[in-house]
Coordinates of C-alpha atoms in Angstrom, one line a residue:
M1 CA 137.3 112.3 70.2
R2 CA 137.4 112.7 74.0
I3 CA 136.8 109.2 75.3
V4 CA 137.5 108.2 79.0
F5 CA 138.0 104.6 79.9
I6 CA 136.9 103.9 83.5
I7 CA 137.6 100.9 85.5
L8 CA 134.5 100.0 87.4
L9 CA 135.6 98.3 90.7
G10 CA 133.3 96.0 92.7
F11 CA 134.5 95.7 96.3
L12 CA 133.6 92.8 98.6
A13 CA 134.0 92.2 102.3
S14 CA 136.3 94.4 104.5
A15 CA 138.9 97.0 103.4
A16 CA 141.7 94.6 104.3
A17 CA 140.3 92.1 101.8
M18 CA 139.7 94.6 99.0
A19 CA 143.1 94.1 97.3
Q20 CA 142.3 90.4 96.9
T21 CA 138.6 90.7 96.0
E22 CA 138.6 93.6 93.6
S23 CA 136.8 92.8 90.3
A24 CA 137.3 95.2 87.5
Q25 CA 135.0 96.0 84.6
A26 CA 136.0 98.6 82.1
F27 CA 133.4 101.0 80.7
E28 CA 133.7 103.8 78.2
I29 CA 132.6 107.4 78.6
D30 CA 132.3 109.4 75.4
C31 CA 132.4 113.0 76.4
D32 CA 132.3 114.4 72.9
A33 CA 129.3 112.4 71.8
A34 CA 127.3 113.4 74.9
A35 CA 128.2 117.1 74.3
T36 CA 127.3 116.9 70.7
Y37 CA 123.9 115.4 71.4
S38 CA 123.3 118.0 74.2
D39 CA 124.3 120.9 71.9
R40 CA 121.8 119.7 69.2
Y41 CA 119.0 120.5 71.6
R42 CA 120.2 123.9 72.9
G43 CA 122.3 122.5 75.6
E44 CA 124.8 124.7 77.3
A45 CA 126.8 122.5 79.6
V46 CA 127.6 118.9 80.4
V47 CA 129.5 117.9 83.5
V48 CA 130.3 114.2 84.4
V49 CA 131.7 113.2 87.7
H50 CA 133.0 109.7 88.5
R51 CA 133.8 108.9 92.1
G52 CA 134.3 112.6 92.9
V53 CA 136.5 113.3 89.9
V54 CA 135.3 115.4 87.0
V55 CA 135.9 113.4 83.9
C56 CA 133.9 115.5 81.4
E57 CA 133.3 119.2 81.3
H58 CA 131.8 121.0 78.3
Y59 CA 130.4 124.5 77.8
R60 CA 129.0 125.6 74.5
N61 CA 128.5 129.4 74.7
S62 CA 128.9 130.0 78.4
E63 CA 131.5 130.2 81.2
P64 CA 131.8 127.5 83.8
D65 CA 130.5 129.8 86.6
E66 CA 127.4 130.9 84.7
A67 CA 124.2 129.8 86.5
W68 CA 121.0 128.5 84.9
E69 CA 117.5 128.1 86.2
L70 CA 116.7 124.6 87.4
A71 CA 112.9 124.7 87.2
S72 CA 111.5 121.6 88.8
G73 CA 115.1 120.3 89.4
V74 CA 114.7 122.3 92.6
K75 CA 112.4 119.6 94.0
S76 CA 115.5 117.4 94.6
F77 CA 116.8 120.2 96.8
T78 CA 113.7 120.1 98.9
A79 CA 114.1 116.4 99.5
A80 CA 117.7 116.9 100.6
M81 CA 116.5 119.7 102.8
A82 CA 114.2 117.2 104.6
A83 CA 117.1 114.7 104.9
A84 CA 119.2 117.5 106.5
A85 CA 116.4 118.3 108.9
V86 CA 116.1 114.6 109.8
E87 CA 119.9 114.6 110.5
D88 CA 119.5 117.7 112.7
G89 CA 116.6 116.1 114.7
L90 CA 114.1 118.7 113.4
L91 CA 111.7 116.1 112.0
T92 CA 111.2 112.6 110.9
L93 CA 109.8 111.5 107.5
D94 CA 106.9 109.5 109.0
E95 CA 105.7 112.1 111.4
P96 CA 102.3 113.7 110.6
V97 CA 102.5 117.1 109.0
A98 CA 99.7 118.0 111.4
D99 CA 102.2 117.7 114.3
T100 CA 103.5 121.0 112.9
L101 CA 100.5 122.4 111.0
T102 CA 98.2 122.1 114.0
E103 CA 95.3 123.5 111.9
W104 CA 95.2 120.2 110.0
Q105 CA 94.6 118.1 113.1
D106 CA 90.8 118.2 112.9
D107 CA 90.6 117.1 109.3
E108 CA 90.2 113.4 108.7
R109 CA 92.5 113.2 105.7
L110 CA 94.9 116.1 106.3
S111 CA 95.7 114.9 109.8
Q112 CA 97.0 111.6 108.4
I113 CA 99.5 113.0 105.9
T114 CA 103.1 112.3 106.7
I115 CA 106.1 114.3 105.5
R116 CA 107.2 111.4 103.4
Q117 CA 103.9 111.3 101.6
L118 CA 103.9 115.0 101.1
L119 CA 107.3 115.0 99.4
S120 CA 106.5 111.8 97.5
L121 CA 103.5 113.7 96.0
V122 CA 100.9 111.2 97.3
S123 CA 99.6 113.3 100.1
G124 CA 96.1 113.5 98.6
I125 CA 95.9 117.3 98.8
H126 CA 94.3 119.0 95.8
V127 CA 97.1 120.1 93.5
V128 CA 96.0 123.2 91.7
Q129 CA 98.2 123.8 88.7
D130 CA 99.2 127.3 89.8
R131 CA 102.9 127.9 89.1
Y132 CA 103.5 129.8 92.3
V133 CA 101.8 129.4 95.6
S134 CA 102.5 131.0 99.0
Y135 CA 103.0 128.9 102.1
E136 CA 99.9 130.4 103.7
N137 CA 97.8 129.6 100.6
A138 CA 99.2 126.0 100.5
V139 CA 98.4 125.3 104.1
R140 CA 94.7 126.1 103.3
S141 CA 94.7 123.1 100.8
N142 CA 92.0 120.5 100.9
A143 CA 92.6 116.7 100.7
R144 CA 90.7 115.0 97.9
N145 CA 92.2 111.6 98.3
D146 CA 93.4 109.4 101.1
P147 CA 97.2 109.8 101.7
G148 CA 99.3 107.3 99.8
T149 CA 96.7 106.4 97.2
R150 CA 97.2 108.9 94.3
F151 CA 100.2 110.6 92.7
A152 CA 99.6 114.3 92.0
Y153 CA 102.5 116.4 90.6
G154 CA 102.6 120.1 91.3
P155 CA 104.2 122.9 93.5
R156 CA 101.6 122.9 96.3
P157 CA 103.0 120.0 98.5
F158 CA 106.5 121.7 98.4
A159 CA 105.0 125.0 99.6
V160 CA 103.3 123.1 102.4
F161 CA 106.7 121.6 103.3
G162 CA 108.2 125.1 103.2
E163 CA 105.7 126.2 105.9
V164 CA 106.6 123.1 107.9
M165 CA 110.3 123.9 107.8
R166 CA 109.6 127.6 108.6
R167 CA 107.8 126.6 111.8
K168 CA 110.3 123.9 112.7
L169 CA 113.2 126.4 112.3
E170 CA 111.3 129.0 114.3
A171 CA 110.6 126.5 117.1
A172 CA 114.3 125.6 117.2
G173 CA 115.2 129.3 117.7
S174 CA 116.4 130.0 114.2
D175 CA 115.5 132.9 112.1
M176 CA 116.7 131.3 108.9
S177 CA 114.4 130.8 106.0
P178 CA 114.1 127.2 104.5
A179 CA 116.3 128.3 101.6
D180 CA 119.0 129.8 103.9
Y181 CA 118.9 126.6 106.0
F182 CA 119.4 124.5 102.9
R183 CA 122.3 126.7 101.6
S184 CA 124.1 126.7 105.0
R185 CA 123.5 123.0 105.8
V186 CA 123.9 121.4 102.4
L187 CA 125.4 123.5 99.7
I188 CA 128.0 125.7 101.4
P189 CA 129.7 122.7 103.2
I190 CA 130.3 121.1 99.8
N191 CA 131.7 124.3 98.3
A192 CA 128.5 125.0 96.3
D193 CA 125.8 127.7 96.4
V194 CA 123.0 129.1 94.4
A195 CA 123.3 132.2 92.3
S196 CA 119.7 133.2 93.1
W197 CA 116.6 131.9 94.8
S198 CA 113.2 133.3 93.8
H199 CA 110.5 134.1 96.3
F200 CA 106.7 134.4 96.1
E201 CA 104.9 136.6 98.6
G202 CA 108.0 136.5 100.7
D203 CA 108.4 132.7 100.7
P204 CA 111.3 131.0 99.0
L205 CA 110.0 128.7 96.3
L206 CA 110.8 125.0 96.9
S207 CA 109.5 123.6 93.6
E208 CA 111.4 125.8 91.2
G209 CA 113.0 129.3 91.0
V210 CA 116.7 128.5 91.7
E211 CA 119.7 129.3 89.5
I212 CA 122.9 127.4 90.0
S213 CA 126.0 126.6 88.0
P214 CA 126.4 123.2 86.4
M215 CA 129.4 122.3 88.5
H216 CA 127.7 123.3 91.8
W217 CA 124.6 121.2 90.8
A218 CA 127.0 118.3 90.1
R219 CA 128.5 118.7 93.6
F220 CA 125.1 118.5 95.1
G221 CA 124.4 115.3 93.0
Y222 CA 127.6 113.8 94.2
L223 CA 126.7 114.4 97.8
V224 CA 123.3 112.6 97.2
S225 CA 125.0 109.8 95.3
Q226 CA 127.2 109.2 98.3
G227 CA 124.3 108.8 100.7
G228 CA 124.6 112.2 102.1
E229 CA 128.2 111.8 103.4
I230 CA 131.4 113.2 102.0
G231 CA 134.9 113.0 103.4
G232 CA 133.6 111.4 106.6
T233 CA 131.2 114.3 107.3
R234 CA 127.6 113.4 107.2
L235 CA 125.3 116.2 106.0
L236 CA 122.1 114.2 105.2
D237 CA 120.5 111.5 107.2
A238 CA 121.4 108.2 105.5
E239 CA 117.9 106.6 105.6
A240 CA 116.2 109.8 104.5
T241 CA 118.6 110.1 101.6
A242 CA 117.9 106.5 100.5
A243 CA 114.2 107.3 100.7
M244 CA 114.6 109.7 97.8
F245 CA 114.9 106.7 95.6
E246 CA 112.5 104.3 97.2
Q247 CA 109.5 103.1 95.1
R248 CA 107.3 102.9 98.1
Y249 CA 104.3 104.6 96.5
M250 CA 105.1 105.0 92.8
R251 CA 107.3 103.1 90.4
M252 CA 108.5 106.2 88.6
Y253 CA 108.9 108.7 91.5
G254 CA 110.6 108.6 94.9
M255 CA 110.9 111.7 97.0
G256 CA 111.9 114.7 94.8
W257 CA 113.5 112.4 92.2
W258 CA 112.3 110.5 89.1
I259 CA 113.3 106.9 89.1
H260 CA 114.3 104.7 86.2
H261 CA 114.7 101.0 86.9
E262 CA 114.5 98.2 84.4
G263 CA 111.2 98.5 82.6
V264 CA 110.2 101.8 84.0
E265 CA 110.0 104.9 81.8
P266 CA 108.8 108.1 83.6
R267 CA 106.5 110.0 81.4
S268 CA 108.2 113.0 79.7
R269 CA 111.2 112.7 82.0
F270 CA 113.2 110.0 80.3
R271 CA 111.5 109.6 77.0
T272 CA 112.8 108.0 73.9
A273 CA 113.4 109.9 70.6
R274 CA 109.9 109.1 69.6
G275 CA 108.5 110.7 72.7
G276 CA 106.8 107.5 73.8
I277 CA 106.0 106.3 77.3
A278 CA 106.9 102.7 76.5
A279 CA 109.1 100.9 79.1
A280 CA 112.8 101.4 78.6
P281 CA 114.8 98.2 77.8
A282 CA 115.4 95.9 80.6
N283 CA 119.2 96.1 80.1
F284 CA 119.3 99.9 80.7
P285 CA 121.1 100.9 83.9
T286 CA 119.3 102.3 86.9
V287 CA 119.0 106.1 86.7
Y288 CA 117.8 108.6 89.2
A289 CA 116.9 112.0 87.7
A290 CA 116.2 115.5 89.0
A291 CA 114.4 117.0 86.0
G292 CA 113.3 120.5 85.1
S293 CA 111.5 122.2 82.2
G294 CA 113.9 123.1 79.4
D295 CA 115.5 119.7 79.8
Q296 CA 117.6 120.6 82.8
R297 CA 118.9 117.3 84.1
L298 CA 120.9 115.9 87.0
F299 CA 121.4 112.1 86.6
I300 CA 122.7 109.7 89.1
L301 CA 123.8 106.3 87.8
P302 CA 124.6 104.2 90.8
D303 CA 125.8 101.2 88.8
Y304 CA 128.5 103.3 87.2
D305 CA 129.1 105.6 90.2
L306 CA 128.4 108.5 87.9
V307 CA 126.8 111.9 88.4
V308 CA 125.8 113.7 85.1
V309 CA 124.6 117.2 84.7
R310 CA 123.1 118.6 81.5
M311 CA 121.9 122.2 81.4
T312 CA 120.3 124.5 78.9
R313 CA 120.3 128.3 78.6
G314 CA 116.7 128.8 79.7
V315 CA 113.6 127.0 80.8
R316 CA 111.4 126.2 77.9
I317 CA 107.8 126.0 79.2
H318 CA 106.1 125.5 75.9
R319 CA 106.2 122.2 74.2
E320 CA 106.4 123.7 70.7
L321 CA 109.9 125.1 71.6
Q322 CA 111.2 121.6 72.0
G323 CA 111.4 120.9 68.3
D324 CA 110.1 118.0 66.3
V325 CA 111.6 115.3 68.6
G326 CA 113.1 117.0 71.7
F327 CA 115.9 116.0 74.1
S328 CA 115.9 112.4 75.2
G329 CA 117.5 111.5 78.5
Q330 CA 117.9 107.9 77.3
L331 CA 119.7 108.9 74.0
F332 CA 121.9 111.4 75.8
L333 CA 123.1 108.7 78.3
R334 CA 123.5 106.3 75.4
A335 CA 125.8 108.8 73.7
L336 CA 127.7 109.2 77.0
L337 CA 127.9 105.5 77.7
P338 CA 128.3 103.7 74.3
G339 CA 128.6 100.4 76.0
I340 CA 124.9 100.4 77.0
P341 CA 123.3 97.6 74.8
P342 CA 121.2 98.9 71.9
S343 CA 117.5 99.0 72.0
S344 CA 114.7 99.1 69.4
E345 CA 113.1 101.9 71.4
S346 CA 116.1 104.2 70.7

């Protein structure tokens, strides 16, 4: 059995004092148990990174460089795109979208929506459940609720942000698409890249449609887990990166990421084996998750300084393909981290 024992270090005060103030807490990582659980539900790959070091790497019937579709896991890319744009001075999270989409300025509700609210999915715009939407179509959206008052999950807000980024880049004298901007500013500097990026009516999709290898997705997750800075190079604005995990509007969703804190169980994203929505146990660690159909998962566990990627061969849109129970993020992480206290919910 492949079991990795990690020393979890807690540092206090300055670097000079670290040697005297280190406190160590050992925790166990069971790579084989996590891989076995993942394989049971059509998993293809598991990659675990601790403090920048790969400690688990498992591929069932695939090669390490094979890429898989992320589905809605791409929404975490869009949030990071915004954080890069803040770092570059292209935008701020709290500026009105109407500063860029001037056609929104005369609408009472649309004129009030901020970029933060747009990416937190509380903009109030009517979210039609169309899988694909062009930027032009998305900009013609109507607002049915006041900004910040109602959560509505769907692709339309991300397409609106795509048009915001397109115009921002154009105004800055760049001919890059939003997807090319993200690749050049975020992925390529960390030695990662996508295998493909789907477009709809000429616009790169920002809510799904990206294929990437497990290791490259893990590198992205590690960048985010480090607050947007690696090796002394800052790629993402620190405050905008932290905003991805703020519970400013919703307990279960930040900005492009699902949030699990004590007692919070995001519906269908971190379910128990019984598929329920009941709150997870209070002793379960904090988890941030980028989640896509087909049970594609990128987990960040800040308490353990872990980044965990779990990928499947294809996106499974239909619930009947998930089997009788379906993949559980909670049970997967319990398999990986056997030291997590047991719960009656699992």
